[in-house]
PDB file of C-alpha atoms and ligand atoms in Angstrom:
ATOM      1  CA  MET A   1     125.822  93.351  87.397  1.00 98.00           C
ATOM      2  CA  ILE A   2     123.122  94.022  89.948  1.00 98.00           C
ATOM      3  CA  VAL A   3     121.665  97.308  91.143  1.00 98.00           C
ATOM      4  CA  CYS A   4     119.694  96.965  94.348  1.00 98.00           C
ATOM      5  CA  LYS A   5     117.236  99.320  95.931  1.00 98.00           C
ATOM      6  CA  PHE A   6     116.241  99.076  99.568  1.00 98.00           C
ATOM      7  CA  GLY A   7     112.831 100.346 100.608  1.00 98.00           C
ATOM      8  CA  GLY A   8     112.188 102.100 103.911  1.00 98.00           C
ATOM      9  CA  SER A   9     111.394  98.861 105.747  1.00 97.00           C
ATOM     10  CA  CYS A  10     114.939  97.625 105.030  1.00 98.00           C
ATOM     11  CA  THR A  11     116.568 100.259 107.252  1.00 98.00           C
ATOM     12  CA  ALA A  12     114.009 100.339 110.075  1.00 98.00           C
ATOM     13  CA  LEU A  13     114.940  97.071 111.814  1.00 97.00           C
ATOM     14  CA  PRO A  14     118.324  95.572 112.808  1.00 98.00           C
ATOM     15  CA  GLU A  15     117.571  92.178 111.256  1.00 98.00           C
ATOM     16  CA  ALA A  16     116.981  93.776 107.839  1.00 98.00           C
ATOM     17  CA  ILE A  17     120.060  95.979 108.153  1.00 98.00           C
ATOM     18  CA  LYS A  18     122.225  92.931 108.839  1.00 98.00           C
ATOM     19  CA  ASN A  19     120.775  91.232 105.781  1.00 98.00           C
ATOM     20  CA  ILE A  20     121.795  94.212 103.649  1.00 98.00           C
ATOM     21  CA  LYS A  21     125.379  93.764 104.862  1.00 98.00           C
ATOM     22  CA  GLU A  22     125.224  90.073 103.908  1.00 98.00           C
ATOM     23  CA  LEU A  23     123.896  90.900 100.444  1.00 98.00           C
ATOM     24  CA  ALA A  24     126.676  93.440  99.919  1.00 98.00           C
ATOM     25  CA  ARG A  25     129.243  90.626 100.241  1.00 98.00           C
ATOM     26  CA  ASP A  26     128.337  89.621  96.695  1.00 98.00           C
ATOM     27  CA  THR A  27     130.478  91.993  94.653  1.00 97.00           C
ATOM     28  CA  ASP A  28     128.208  91.605  91.644  1.00 98.00           C
ATOM     29  CA  ARG A  29     125.953  94.022  93.535  1.00 98.00           C
ATOM     30  CA  LYS A  30     127.412  97.348  92.492  1.00 98.00           C
ATOM     31  CA  GLY A  31     124.690  99.974  92.789  1.00 98.00           C
ATOM     32  CA  PHE A  32     122.850 100.523  96.102  1.00 98.00           C
ATOM     33  CA  VAL A  33     119.866 102.865  96.161  1.00 98.00           C
ATOM     34  CA  PHE A  34     118.155 103.718  99.445  1.00 98.00           C
ATOM     35  CA  SER A  35     114.767 105.075 100.472  1.00 98.00           C
ATOM     36  CA  ALA A  36     114.487 107.035 103.715  1.00 98.00           C
ATOM     37  CA  ILE A  37     114.036 104.985 106.919  1.00 98.00           C
ATOM     38  CA  GLY A  38     110.554 103.497 107.016  1.00 98.00           C
ATOM     39  CA  ARG A  39     108.281 102.165 109.733  1.00 97.00           C
ATOM     40  CA  GLU A  40     109.526  99.875 112.423  1.00 95.00           C
ATOM     41  CA  SER A  41     105.962  98.825 113.325  1.00 95.00           C
ATOM     42  CA  LYS A  42     102.414  99.699 112.273  1.00 92.00           C
ATOM     43  CA  GLU A  43     102.261 102.504 114.857  1.00 95.00           C
ATOM     44  CA  ASP A  44     105.546 104.034 113.731  1.00 97.00           C
ATOM     45  CA  LYS A  45     105.920 106.747 111.040  1.00 97.00           C
ATOM     46  CA  LYS A  46     108.213 106.899 107.998  1.00 98.00           C
ATOM     47  CA  VAL A  47     110.895 109.577 107.974  1.00 98.00           C
ATOM     48  CA  THR A  48     109.324 111.065 104.819  1.00 98.00           C
ATOM     49  CA  ASP A  49     105.940 111.371 106.578  1.00 98.00           C
ATOM     50  CA  LEU A  50     107.644 113.030 109.549  1.00 98.00           C
ATOM     51  CA  LEU A  51     109.409 115.493 107.232  1.00 98.00           C
ATOM     52  CA  ILE A  52     106.071 116.267 105.595  1.00 98.00           C
ATOM     53  CA  ALA A  53     104.507 116.817 109.026  1.00 98.00           C
ATOM     54  CA  TYR A  54     107.371 119.145 109.950  1.00 98.00           C
ATOM     55  CA  SER A  55     106.928 121.138 106.728  1.00 97.00           C
ATOM     56  CA  ASN A  56     103.258 121.467 107.689  1.00 97.00           C
ATOM     57  CA  GLY A  57     104.214 122.991 111.029  1.00 96.00           C
ATOM     58  CA  ALA A  58     104.453 120.011 113.392  1.00 97.00           C
ATOM     59  CA  GLN A  59     107.495 120.947 115.494  1.00 95.00           C
ATOM     60  CA  SER A  60     107.321 117.667 117.396  1.00 96.00           C
ATOM     61  CA  ALA A  61     108.305 115.794 114.212  1.00 98.00           C
ATOM     62  CA  ARG A  62     111.889 117.067 114.603  1.00 97.00           C
ATOM     63  CA  GLU A  63     112.501 114.997 117.705  1.00 97.00           C
ATOM     64  CA  LYS A  64     110.948 111.902 116.130  1.00 98.00           C
ATOM     65  CA  ILE A  65     113.136 112.227 113.044  1.00 98.00           C
ATOM     66  CA  LEU A  66     116.217 112.519 115.254  1.00 98.00           C
ATOM     67  CA  GLU A  67     115.151 109.397 117.158  1.00 98.00           C
ATOM     68  CA  LYS A  68     114.817 107.384 113.952  1.00 98.00           C
ATOM     69  CA  TYR A  69     118.300 108.333 112.754  1.00 98.00           C
ATOM     70  CA  LYS A  70     119.777 107.661 116.188  1.00 98.00           C
ATOM     71  CA  LYS A  71     118.377 104.146 115.956  1.00 98.00           C
ATOM     72  CA  LEU A  72     119.894 103.623 112.511  1.00 98.00           C
ATOM     73  CA  LEU A  73     123.255 104.820 113.854  1.00 98.00           C
ATOM     74  CA  LYS A  74     122.928 102.453 116.788  1.00 98.00           C
ATOM     75  CA  PHE A  75     122.020  99.467 114.593  1.00 97.00           C
ATOM     76  CA  THR A  76     124.871 100.155 112.153  1.00 98.00           C
ATOM     77  CA  GLY A  77     127.508 101.378 114.604  1.00 98.00           C
ATOM     78  CA  VAL A  78     128.168 104.341 112.282  1.00 98.00           C
ATOM     79  CA  ARG A  79     129.190 107.668 113.839  1.00 98.00           C
ATOM     80  CA  VAL A  80     127.680 110.834 112.382  1.00 97.00           C
ATOM     81  CA  LYS A  81     126.876 114.088 114.188  1.00 98.00           C
ATOM     82  CA  ILE A  82     123.254 113.562 113.384  1.00 98.00           C
ATOM     83  CA  LYS A  83     121.777 116.204 115.664  1.00 98.00           C
ATOM     84  CA  SER A  84     123.747 119.022 114.086  1.00 98.00           C
ATOM     85  CA  ARG A  85     123.247 117.645 110.543  1.00 98.00           C
ATOM     86  CA  LEU A  86     119.487 117.679 111.092  1.00 98.00           C
ATOM     87  CA  CYS A  87     119.651 121.157 112.638  1.00 98.00           C
ATOM     88  CA  GLU A  88     121.378 122.458 109.509  1.00 98.00           C
ATOM     89  CA  ILE A  89     118.722 120.869 107.342  1.00 98.00           C
ATOM     90  CA  PHE A  90     115.844 122.372 109.359  1.00 98.00           C
ATOM     91  CA  ASN A  91     117.507 125.807 109.464  1.00 97.00           C
ATOM     92  CA  GLU A  92     118.065 125.783 105.739  1.00 98.00           C
ATOM     93  CA  TYR A  93     114.419 124.880 105.231  1.00 98.00           C
ATOM     94  CA  LEU A  94     113.305 127.768 107.449  1.00 96.00           C
ATOM     95  CA  LYS A  95     115.292 130.134 105.230  1.00 97.00           C
ATOM     96  CA  THR A  96     114.519 128.730 101.790  1.00 97.00           C
ATOM     97  CA  LYS A  97     111.163 126.969 102.290  1.00 97.00           C
ATOM     98  CA  ASP A  98     112.390 124.494  99.685  1.00 98.00           C
ATOM     99  CA  ARG A  99     110.129 121.585 100.572  1.00 98.00           C
ATOM    100  CA  SER A 100     111.508 119.238  97.924  1.00 98.00           C
ATOM    101  CA  LYS A 101     115.013 119.722  99.287  1.00 98.00           C
ATOM    102  CA  LEU A 102     113.777 119.113 102.837  1.00 98.00           C
ATOM    103  CA  LEU A 103     111.970 115.883 101.924  1.00 98.00           C
ATOM    104  CA  SER A 104     114.900 114.622  99.857  1.00 98.00           C
ATOM    105  CA  ARG A 105     117.161 114.828 102.929  1.00 98.00           C
ATOM    106  CA  GLY A 106     115.411 111.746 104.340  1.00 98.00           C
ATOM    107  CA  GLU A 107     116.970 109.564 101.656  1.00 98.00           C
ATOM    108  CA  PHE A 108     120.195 111.588 101.588  1.00 98.00           C
ATOM    109  CA  LEU A 109     120.962 110.911 105.264  1.00 98.00           C
ATOM    110  CA  THR A 110     119.795 107.297 105.181  1.00 98.00           C
ATOM    111  CA  ALA A 111     121.951 106.519 102.132  1.00 98.00           C
ATOM    112  CA  TYR A 112     124.883 108.417 103.631  1.00 98.00           C
ATOM    113  CA  ILE A 113     124.772 106.393 106.851  1.00 98.00           C
ATOM    114  CA  MET A 114     124.328 103.125 104.956  1.00 98.00           C
ATOM    115  CA  SER A 115     127.299 103.945 102.698  1.00 98.00           C
ATOM    116  CA  LYS A 116     129.469 104.240 105.821  1.00 98.00           C
ATOM    117  CA  TYR A 117     128.069 100.996 107.194  1.00 98.00           C
ATOM    118  CA  LEU A 118     128.698  99.133 103.936  1.00 98.00           C
ATOM    119  CA  ASN A 119     131.962 100.912 103.279  1.00 98.00           C
ATOM    120  CA  ILE A 120     130.882 101.806  99.750  1.00 98.00           C
ATOM    121  CA  LYS A 121     131.262 105.274  98.222  1.00 98.00           C
ATOM    122  CA  PHE A 122     128.321 107.658  98.616  1.00 98.00           C
ATOM    123  CA  VAL A 123     127.320 109.491  95.424  1.00 98.00           C
ATOM    124  CA  PRO A 124     124.414 111.886  96.028  1.00 98.00           C
ATOM    125  CA  ALA A 125     121.720 111.957  93.337  1.00 98.00           C
ATOM    126  CA  GLU A 126     122.704 115.626  92.871  1.00 98.00           C
ATOM    127  CA  LYS A 127     125.769 114.339  91.022  1.00 98.00           C
ATOM    128  CA  LEU A 128     124.130 111.611  89.040  1.00 97.00           C
ATOM    129  CA  LEU A 129     120.451 111.989  88.074  1.00 98.00           C
ATOM    130  CA  PHE A 130     119.739 115.000  85.866  1.00 98.00           C
ATOM    131  CA  TYR A 131     116.387 116.091  84.473  1.00 98.00           C
ATOM    132  CA  SER A 132     115.696 118.685  81.850  1.00 97.00           C
ATOM    133  CA  GLY A 133     112.272 119.842  80.631  1.00 96.00           C
ATOM    134  CA  GLY A 134     110.611 117.310  82.943  1.00 94.00           C
ATOM    135  CA  ALA A 135     112.421 114.317  81.427  1.00 96.00           C
ATOM    136  CA  LEU A 136     115.584 112.427  82.295  1.00 97.00           C
ATOM    137  CA  ASP A 137     118.674 113.907  80.640  1.00 98.00           C
ATOM    138  CA  PHE A 138     119.784 110.457  79.587  1.00 97.00           C
ATOM    139  CA  ASP A 139     123.200 111.280  78.112  1.00 98.00           C
ATOM    140  CA  LYS A 140     124.374 113.436  80.998  1.00 98.00           C
ATOM    141  CA  SER A 141     123.040 111.083  83.675  1.00 98.00           C
ATOM    142  CA  ARG A 142     124.454 108.017  81.966  1.00 98.00           C
ATOM    143  CA  SER A 143     127.927 109.429  81.542  1.00 98.00           C
ATOM    144  CA  ARG A 144     127.905 110.547  85.199  1.00 98.00           C
ATOM    145  CA  ALA A 145     126.650 107.195  86.460  1.00 98.00           C
ATOM    146  CA  LYS A 146     129.243 105.281  84.431  1.00 98.00           C
ATOM    147  CA  PHE A 147     131.970 107.683  85.532  1.00 98.00           C
ATOM    148  CA  TYR A 148     131.278 107.172  89.243  1.00 98.00           C
ATOM    149  CA  LEU A 149     130.900 103.436  88.888  1.00 98.00           C
ATOM    150  CA  SER A 150     134.226 103.078  87.118  1.00 98.00           C
ATOM    151  CA  LYS A 151     135.892 105.452  89.578  1.00 98.00           C
ATOM    152  CA  TYR A 152     134.645 103.766  92.750  1.00 98.00           C
ATOM    153  CA  GLY A 153     133.665 100.245  91.629  1.00 98.00           C
ATOM    154  CA  ARG A 154     130.470 100.314  93.708  1.00 98.00           C
ATOM    155  CA  ILE A 155     128.221 103.212  94.691  1.00 98.00           C
ATOM    156  CA  VAL A 156     125.462 104.120  97.165  1.00 98.00           C
ATOM    157  CA  VAL A 157     122.870 106.596  95.877  1.00 98.00           C
ATOM    158  CA  PRO A 158     119.929 108.195  97.723  1.00 98.00           C
ATOM    159  CA  GLY A 159     116.581 107.545  96.021  1.00 98.00           C
ATOM    160  CA  PHE A 160     113.416 109.620  95.525  1.00 98.00           C
ATOM    161  CA  TYR A 161     114.922 112.667  93.802  1.00 98.00           C
ATOM    162  CA  ALA A 162     116.944 114.047  90.925  1.00 98.00           C
ATOM    163  CA  ILE A 163     118.214 117.500  89.893  1.00 98.00           C
ATOM    164  CA  GLU A 164     116.516 119.808  87.432  1.00 98.00           C
ATOM    165  CA  ASN A 165     117.815 123.346  86.732  1.00 96.00           C
ATOM    166  CA  GLY A 166     120.041 123.129  89.790  1.00 96.00           C
ATOM    167  CA  LYS A 167     117.078 122.378  92.081  1.00 97.00           C
ATOM    168  CA  ILE A 168     115.851 119.189  93.726  1.00 98.00           C
ATOM    169  CA  LYS A 169     113.172 117.428  91.714  1.00 98.00           C
ATOM    170  CA  LEU A 170     111.259 115.079  93.989  1.00 98.00           C
ATOM    171  CA  PHE A 171     109.563 111.985  92.529  1.00 98.00           C
ATOM    172  CA  SER A 172     106.085 110.982  93.665  1.00 97.00           C
ATOM    173  CA  ARG A 173     105.640 108.884  96.828  1.00 97.00           C
ATOM    174  CA  GLY A 174     107.414 105.549  96.667  1.00 97.00           C
ATOM    175  CA  GLY A 175     109.802 107.155  94.168  1.00 98.00           C
ATOM    176  CA  GLY A 176     112.882 105.403  95.529  1.00 98.00           C
ATOM    177  CA  ASP A 177     111.769 102.642  93.135  1.00 98.00           C
ATOM    178  CA  VAL A 178     111.999 105.132  90.262  1.00 98.00           C
ATOM    179  CA  SER A 179     115.586 106.038  91.220  1.00 98.00           C
ATOM    180  CA  GLY A 180     116.479 102.348  91.398  1.00 98.00           C
ATOM    181  CA  ALA A 181     115.003 101.744  87.940  1.00 98.00           C
ATOM    182  CA  LEU A 182     116.836 104.762  86.492  1.00 98.00           C
ATOM    183  CA  VAL A 183     120.201 103.787  87.994  1.00 98.00           C
ATOM    184  CA  SER A 184     119.736 100.195  86.718  1.00 98.00           C
ATOM    185  CA  TYR A 185     118.924 101.477  83.252  1.00 98.00           C
ATOM    186  CA  LEU A 186     121.794 103.973  83.172  1.00 98.00           C
ATOM    187  CA  LEU A 187     124.310 101.358  84.295  1.00 98.00           C
ATOM    188  CA  ASP A 188     122.943  98.582  82.028  1.00 98.00           C
ATOM    189  CA  ALA A 189     122.382  96.314  85.020  1.00 98.00           C
ATOM    190  CA  GLU A 190     121.293  92.759  84.300  1.00 98.00           C
ATOM    191  CA  ILE A 191     119.127  92.755  87.389  1.00 98.00           C
ATOM    192  CA  TYR A 192     117.397  95.468  89.370  1.00 98.00           C
ATOM    193  CA  GLU A 193     116.719  93.983  92.782  1.00 98.00           C
ATOM    194  CA  ASN A 194     113.935  95.777  94.573  1.00 98.00           C
ATOM    195  CA  TRP A 195     114.132  94.825  98.251  1.00 98.00           C
ATOM    196  CA  THR A 196     110.986  95.342 100.251  1.00 97.00           C
ATOM    197  CA  ASP A 197     109.118  93.685 103.127  1.00 96.00           C
ATOM    198  CA  ILE A 198     107.014  91.223 101.151  1.00 95.00           C
ATOM    199  CA  GLU A 199     108.082  88.197  99.150  1.00 96.00           C
ATOM    200  CA  GLY A 200     107.290  89.550  95.704  1.00 97.00           C
ATOM    201  CA  ILE A 201     104.125  90.383  93.819  1.00 97.00           C
ATOM    202  CA  PHE A 202     101.226  88.163  94.779  1.00 97.00           C
ATOM    203  CA  GLU A 203      98.394  86.761  92.659  1.00 97.00           C
ATOM    204  CA  VAL A 204      95.989  88.776  94.781  1.00 97.00           C
ATOM    205  CA  ASN A 205      96.509  91.847  96.965  1.00 96.00           C
ATOM    206  CA  PRO A 206      97.539  90.420 100.398  1.00 95.00           C
ATOM    207  CA  SER A 207      95.039  92.760 102.087  1.00 94.00           C
ATOM    208  CA  VAL A 208      92.244  90.744 100.441  1.00 96.00           C
ATOM    209  CA  LEU A 209      93.465  87.175 100.731  1.00 95.00           C
ATOM    210  CA  LYS A 210      96.535  85.036 101.184  1.00 95.00           C
ATOM    211  CA  SER A 211      97.758  83.894  97.761  1.00 96.00           C
ATOM    212  CA  ARG A 212     101.023  82.805  96.145  1.00 95.00           C
ATOM    213  CA  PRO A 213     103.814  85.098  95.013  1.00 96.00           C
ATOM    214  CA  ILE A 214     104.060  85.148  91.201  1.00 96.00           C
ATOM    215  CA  LYS A 215     107.366  83.630  90.019  1.00 96.00           C
ATOM    216  CA  THR A 216     107.767  85.404  86.677  1.00 96.00           C
ATOM    217  CA  LEU A 217     105.894  88.309  85.197  1.00 96.00           C
ATOM    218  CA  SER A 218     106.148  90.366  82.010  1.00 96.00           C
ATOM    219  CA  TYR A 219     106.551  94.130  82.152  1.00 97.00           C
ATOM    220  CA  ASN A 220     103.222  94.405  80.324  1.00 95.00           C
ATOM    221  CA  ASP A 221     101.510  92.509  83.121  1.00 96.00           C
ATOM    222  CA  LEU A 222     103.326  94.615  85.704  1.00 96.00           C
ATOM    223  CA  LYS A 223     102.067  97.764  83.933  1.00 96.00           C
ATOM    224  CA  LEU A 224      98.502  96.539  84.182  1.00 96.00           C
ATOM    225  CA  MET A 225      98.863  95.439  87.810  1.00 96.00           C
ATOM    226  CA  THR A 226     100.497  98.652  89.026  1.00 96.00           C
ATOM    227  CA  SER A 227      97.911 100.767  87.219  1.00 96.00           C
ATOM    228  CA  LEU A 228      95.381  98.915  89.407  1.00 96.00           C
ATOM    229  CA  ASP A 229      95.831  98.051  93.111  1.00 94.00           C
ATOM    230  CA  ALA A 230      99.266  96.389  93.063  1.00 93.00           C
ATOM    231  CA  LYS A 231     101.489  99.009  94.668  1.00 91.00           C
ATOM    232  CA  VAL A 232     104.435  96.827  95.671  1.00 93.00           C
ATOM    233  CA  VAL A 233     106.556  98.721  93.141  1.00 96.00           C
ATOM    234  CA  HIS A 234     106.037 102.224  91.730  1.00 97.00           C
ATOM    235  CA  GLU A 235     104.038 102.387  88.496  1.00 96.00           C
ATOM    236  CA  GLU A 236     106.893 104.183  86.710  1.00 97.00           C
ATOM    237  CA  CYS A 237     109.264 101.203  87.017  1.00 97.00           C
ATOM    238  CA  ALA A 238     107.553  99.222  84.268  1.00 96.00           C
ATOM    239  CA  ASN A 239     107.570 102.275  81.971  1.00 96.00           C
ATOM    240  CA  ILE A 240     111.272 102.891  82.528  1.00 97.00           C
ATOM    241  CA  LEU A 241     112.365  99.282  82.161  1.00 97.00           C
ATOM    242  CA  SER A 242     109.960  97.628  79.726  1.00 96.00           C
ATOM    243  CA  GLY A 243     112.048  98.517  76.667  1.00 94.00           C
ATOM    244  CA  THR A 244     115.350  97.493  78.259  1.00 96.00           C
ATOM    245  CA  ASN A 245     117.075  94.206  79.049  1.00 96.00           C
ATOM    246  CA  VAL A 246     117.031  94.916  82.783  1.00 98.00           C
ATOM    247  CA  LYS A 247     115.129  92.296  84.800  1.00 98.00           C
ATOM    248  CA  LEU A 248     113.357  93.492  87.901  1.00 98.00           C
ATOM    249  CA  ASN A 249     113.435  91.140  90.895  1.00 98.00           C
ATOM    250  CA  VAL A 250     111.112  92.029  93.790  1.00 98.00           C
ATOM    251  CA  LYS A 251     112.294  90.357  96.999  1.00 98.00           C
ATOM    252  CA  SER A 252     111.826  90.464 100.747  1.00 98.00           C
ATOM    253  CA  ILE A 253     114.698  91.630 102.937  1.00 98.00           C
ATOM    254  CA  PHE A 254     113.258  89.430 105.690  1.00 98.00           C
ATOM    255  CA  ALA A 255     113.459  86.282 103.519  1.00 98.00           C
ATOM    256  CA  PRO A 256     116.332  86.950 101.118  1.00 98.00           C
ATOM    257  CA  GLN A 257     116.696  83.273 100.183  1.00 97.00           C
ATOM    258  CA  LYS A 258     113.218  83.245  98.603  1.00 98.00           C
ATOM    259  CA  GLU A 259     113.153  83.910  94.863  1.00 97.00           C
ATOM    260  CA  GLY A 260     110.561  86.673  94.863  1.00 97.00           C
ATOM    261  CA  THR A 261     109.049  87.829  91.574  1.00 97.00           C
ATOM    262  CA  LEU A 262     111.190  88.201  88.453  1.00 97.00           C
ATOM    263  CA  ILE A 263     109.877  90.632  85.844  1.00 97.00           C
ATOM    264  CA  SER A 264     111.277  90.836  82.322  1.00 96.00           C
ATOM    265  CA  LYS A 265     110.269  92.009  78.890  1.00 92.00           C
ATOM    266  CA  ASN A 266     109.492  88.424  77.961  1.00 81.00           C
ATOM    267  CA  ASP A 267     105.728  88.280  77.395  1.00 71.00           C
ATOM    268  CA  LYS A 268     105.166  85.104  79.413  1.00 82.00           C
ATOM    269  CA  SER A 269     103.972  85.346  82.999  1.00 89.00           C
ATOM    270  CA  SER A 270     103.979  82.236  85.177  1.00 92.00           C
ATOM    271  CA  SER A 271     100.567  82.818  86.650  1.00 91.00           C
ATOM    272  CA  GLY A 272      97.324  84.728  86.354  1.00 94.00           C
ATOM    273  CA  TYR A 273      96.288  87.315  88.918  1.00 97.00           C
ATOM    274  CA  ILE A 274      93.339  89.264  90.246  1.00 97.00           C
ATOM    275  CA  CYS A 275      93.467  93.033  90.616  1.00 97.00           C
ATOM    276  CA  PHE A 276      90.909  95.733  91.263  1.00 97.00           C
ATOM    277  CA  ALA A 277      90.219  99.407  90.682  1.00 97.00           C
ATOM    278  CA  GLN A 278      88.154 101.343  93.181  1.00 93.00           C
ATOM    279  CA  ASN A 279      86.321 104.468  92.264  1.00 90.00           C
ATOM    280  CA  ASP A 280      83.797 106.202  94.525  1.00 84.00           C
ATOM    281  CA  ASP A 281      81.276 103.476  95.244  1.00 85.00           C
ATOM    282  CA  SER A 282      81.999 100.951  92.551  1.00 95.00           C
ATOM    283  CA  VAL A 283      84.860  98.512  92.201  1.00 97.00           C
ATOM    284  CA  LYS A 284      86.016  96.793  89.025  1.00 97.00           C
ATOM    285  CA  ILE A 285      87.611  93.392  89.495  1.00 97.00           C
ATOM    286  CA  TYR A 286      90.072  92.195  86.861  1.00 97.00           C
ATOM    287  CA  LEU A 287      90.504  88.439  86.559  1.00 96.00           C
ATOM    288  CA  CYS A 288      93.627  88.240  84.404  1.00 95.00           C
ATOM    289  CA  LYS A 289      95.271  85.381  82.581  1.00 91.00           C
ATOM    290  CA  SER A 290      97.576  88.021  81.140  1.00 89.00           C
ATOM    291  CA  PHE A 291      97.487  91.714  80.227  1.00 91.00           C
ATOM    292  CA  LYS A 292      95.972  90.717  76.887  1.00 89.00           C
ATOM    293  CA  ASP A 293      93.442  88.335  78.300  1.00 91.00           C
ATOM    294  CA  TYR A 294      91.218  89.384  81.173  1.00 94.00           C
ATOM    295  CA  ILE A 295      87.598  89.596  82.275  1.00 95.00           C
ATOM    296  CA  ILE A 296      86.193  92.549  84.229  1.00 96.00           C
ATOM    297  CA  PHE A 297      83.504  92.121  86.895  1.00 96.00           C
ATOM    298  CA  ASN A 298      81.624  95.063  88.342  1.00 96.00           C
ATOM    299  CA  SER A 299      81.330  95.016  92.091  1.00 96.00           C
ATOM    300  CA  THR A 300      80.803  97.249  95.110  1.00 95.00           C
ATOM    301  CA  LYS A 301      82.932  98.418  98.035  1.00 93.00           C
ATOM    302  CA  GLU A 302      81.003  96.143 100.354  1.00 93.00           C
ATOM    303  CA  ASN A 303      81.220  92.973  98.232  1.00 94.00           C
ATOM    304  CA  PHE A 304      84.378  93.078  96.187  1.00 96.00           C
ATOM    305  CA  LYS A 305      86.662  91.305  98.666  1.00 95.00           C
ATOM    306  CA  GLU A 306      84.245  88.401  99.026  1.00 96.00           C
ATOM    307  CA  GLU A 307      83.871  88.218  95.237  1.00 96.00           C
ATOM    308  CA  ILE A 308      87.640  88.184  94.761  1.00 97.00           C
ATOM    309  CA  ARG A 309      87.907  85.312  97.264  1.00 95.00           C
ATOM    310  CA  ASN A 310      85.332  83.393  95.243  1.00 94.00           C
ATOM    311  CA  LEU A 311      87.039  84.153  91.949  1.00 95.00           C
ATOM    312  CA  TYR A 312      90.432  83.002  93.258  1.00 95.00           C
ATOM    313  CA  SER A 313      89.522  79.356  92.669  1.00 89.00           C
ATOM    314  CA  PHE A 314      89.541  80.110  88.925  1.00 84.00           C
ATOM    315  CA  LEU A 315      93.232  81.022  89.105  1.00 83.00           C
ATOM    316  CA  LYS A 316      94.356  77.795  90.764  1.00 71.00           C
TER     317      LYS A 316
HETATM  318  N1  LIG B 401     110.656 108.010 101.112  1.00 77.12           N
HETATM  319  C1  LIG B 401     109.753 108.183  99.994  1.00 77.12           C
HETATM  320  C2  LIG B 401     108.350 107.817 100.406  1.00 77.12           C
HETATM  321  O1  LIG B 401     108.118 107.486 101.577  1.00 77.12           O
HETATM  322  C3  LIG B 401     110.196 107.435  98.788  1.00 77.12           C
HETATM  323  C4  LIG B 401     110.309 105.945  98.938  1.00 77.12           C
HETATM  324  O2  LIG B 401     110.150 105.427 100.043  1.00 77.12           O
HETATM  325  O3  LIG B 401     110.559 105.270  97.947  1.00 77.12           O
HETATM  326  O4  LIG B 401     107.459 107.921  99.615  1.00 77.12           O
END
């Protein structure tokens, strides 16, 4: 059984949205977790950033949020009274000032619309992911998740938040990945597909140089990489999944036929990688054969990219 999570870039463009529909034809995909609509282009803003701007007083963000949802409705052909739904959300925020609730509505509405498009039951995270004392209430969440899956066969869940003491608990930025990992774990998925806009996790950060996507990776290596500059998936994913049998597959919604990167608890990674950690003026470069076997080079903000390019030949 597969649980898939779609990042913001997957619901910003019609081509990606169509690919989601194609993927949903495979009935082995049973759990669908969505982030809020992301950026359509570099100049565009994510719904979550617009909601943050609104909570900081930018009235103009309201119109932009409406525009983004109107586009999603147009691309999917789904009919929802989006203007009045958003009005309710903004009015409630003005009364309660509950910022977590406001920000969580980005994923709520995106997942709701996508559930109609895919014709799969919508189960809000309010009914499924419970926290207590800052930690996942595993038993309650698991029995809920299993209940809804057996009742409906397949479910769509909004990412990025859970419920704690009856209130919305927001995860940190990029936390749709965390929801996807939790739902995969709770449902004992074989594979957690994390759909994004790049073809997996690369040997080197693509902002530094063009390298190859890594075919297979261990959770231990993923932990090291995400603690450094590799932010393709949220750092928490490796912590949640490393002790489980769930395999994490990072793939691009724009090239779904490509294998992407498959991460498992198996300690063998198919390739080495180079990562870095920036702090103030200095940069540490990690040339890694694996999480157990790496060399650190000290560099500077000005030189580190050039040094990484030179070091790359040692990986090949
Ligand atoms: N929408 C949230 C963010 O922009 C969570 C996510 O995308 O995973 O950070």
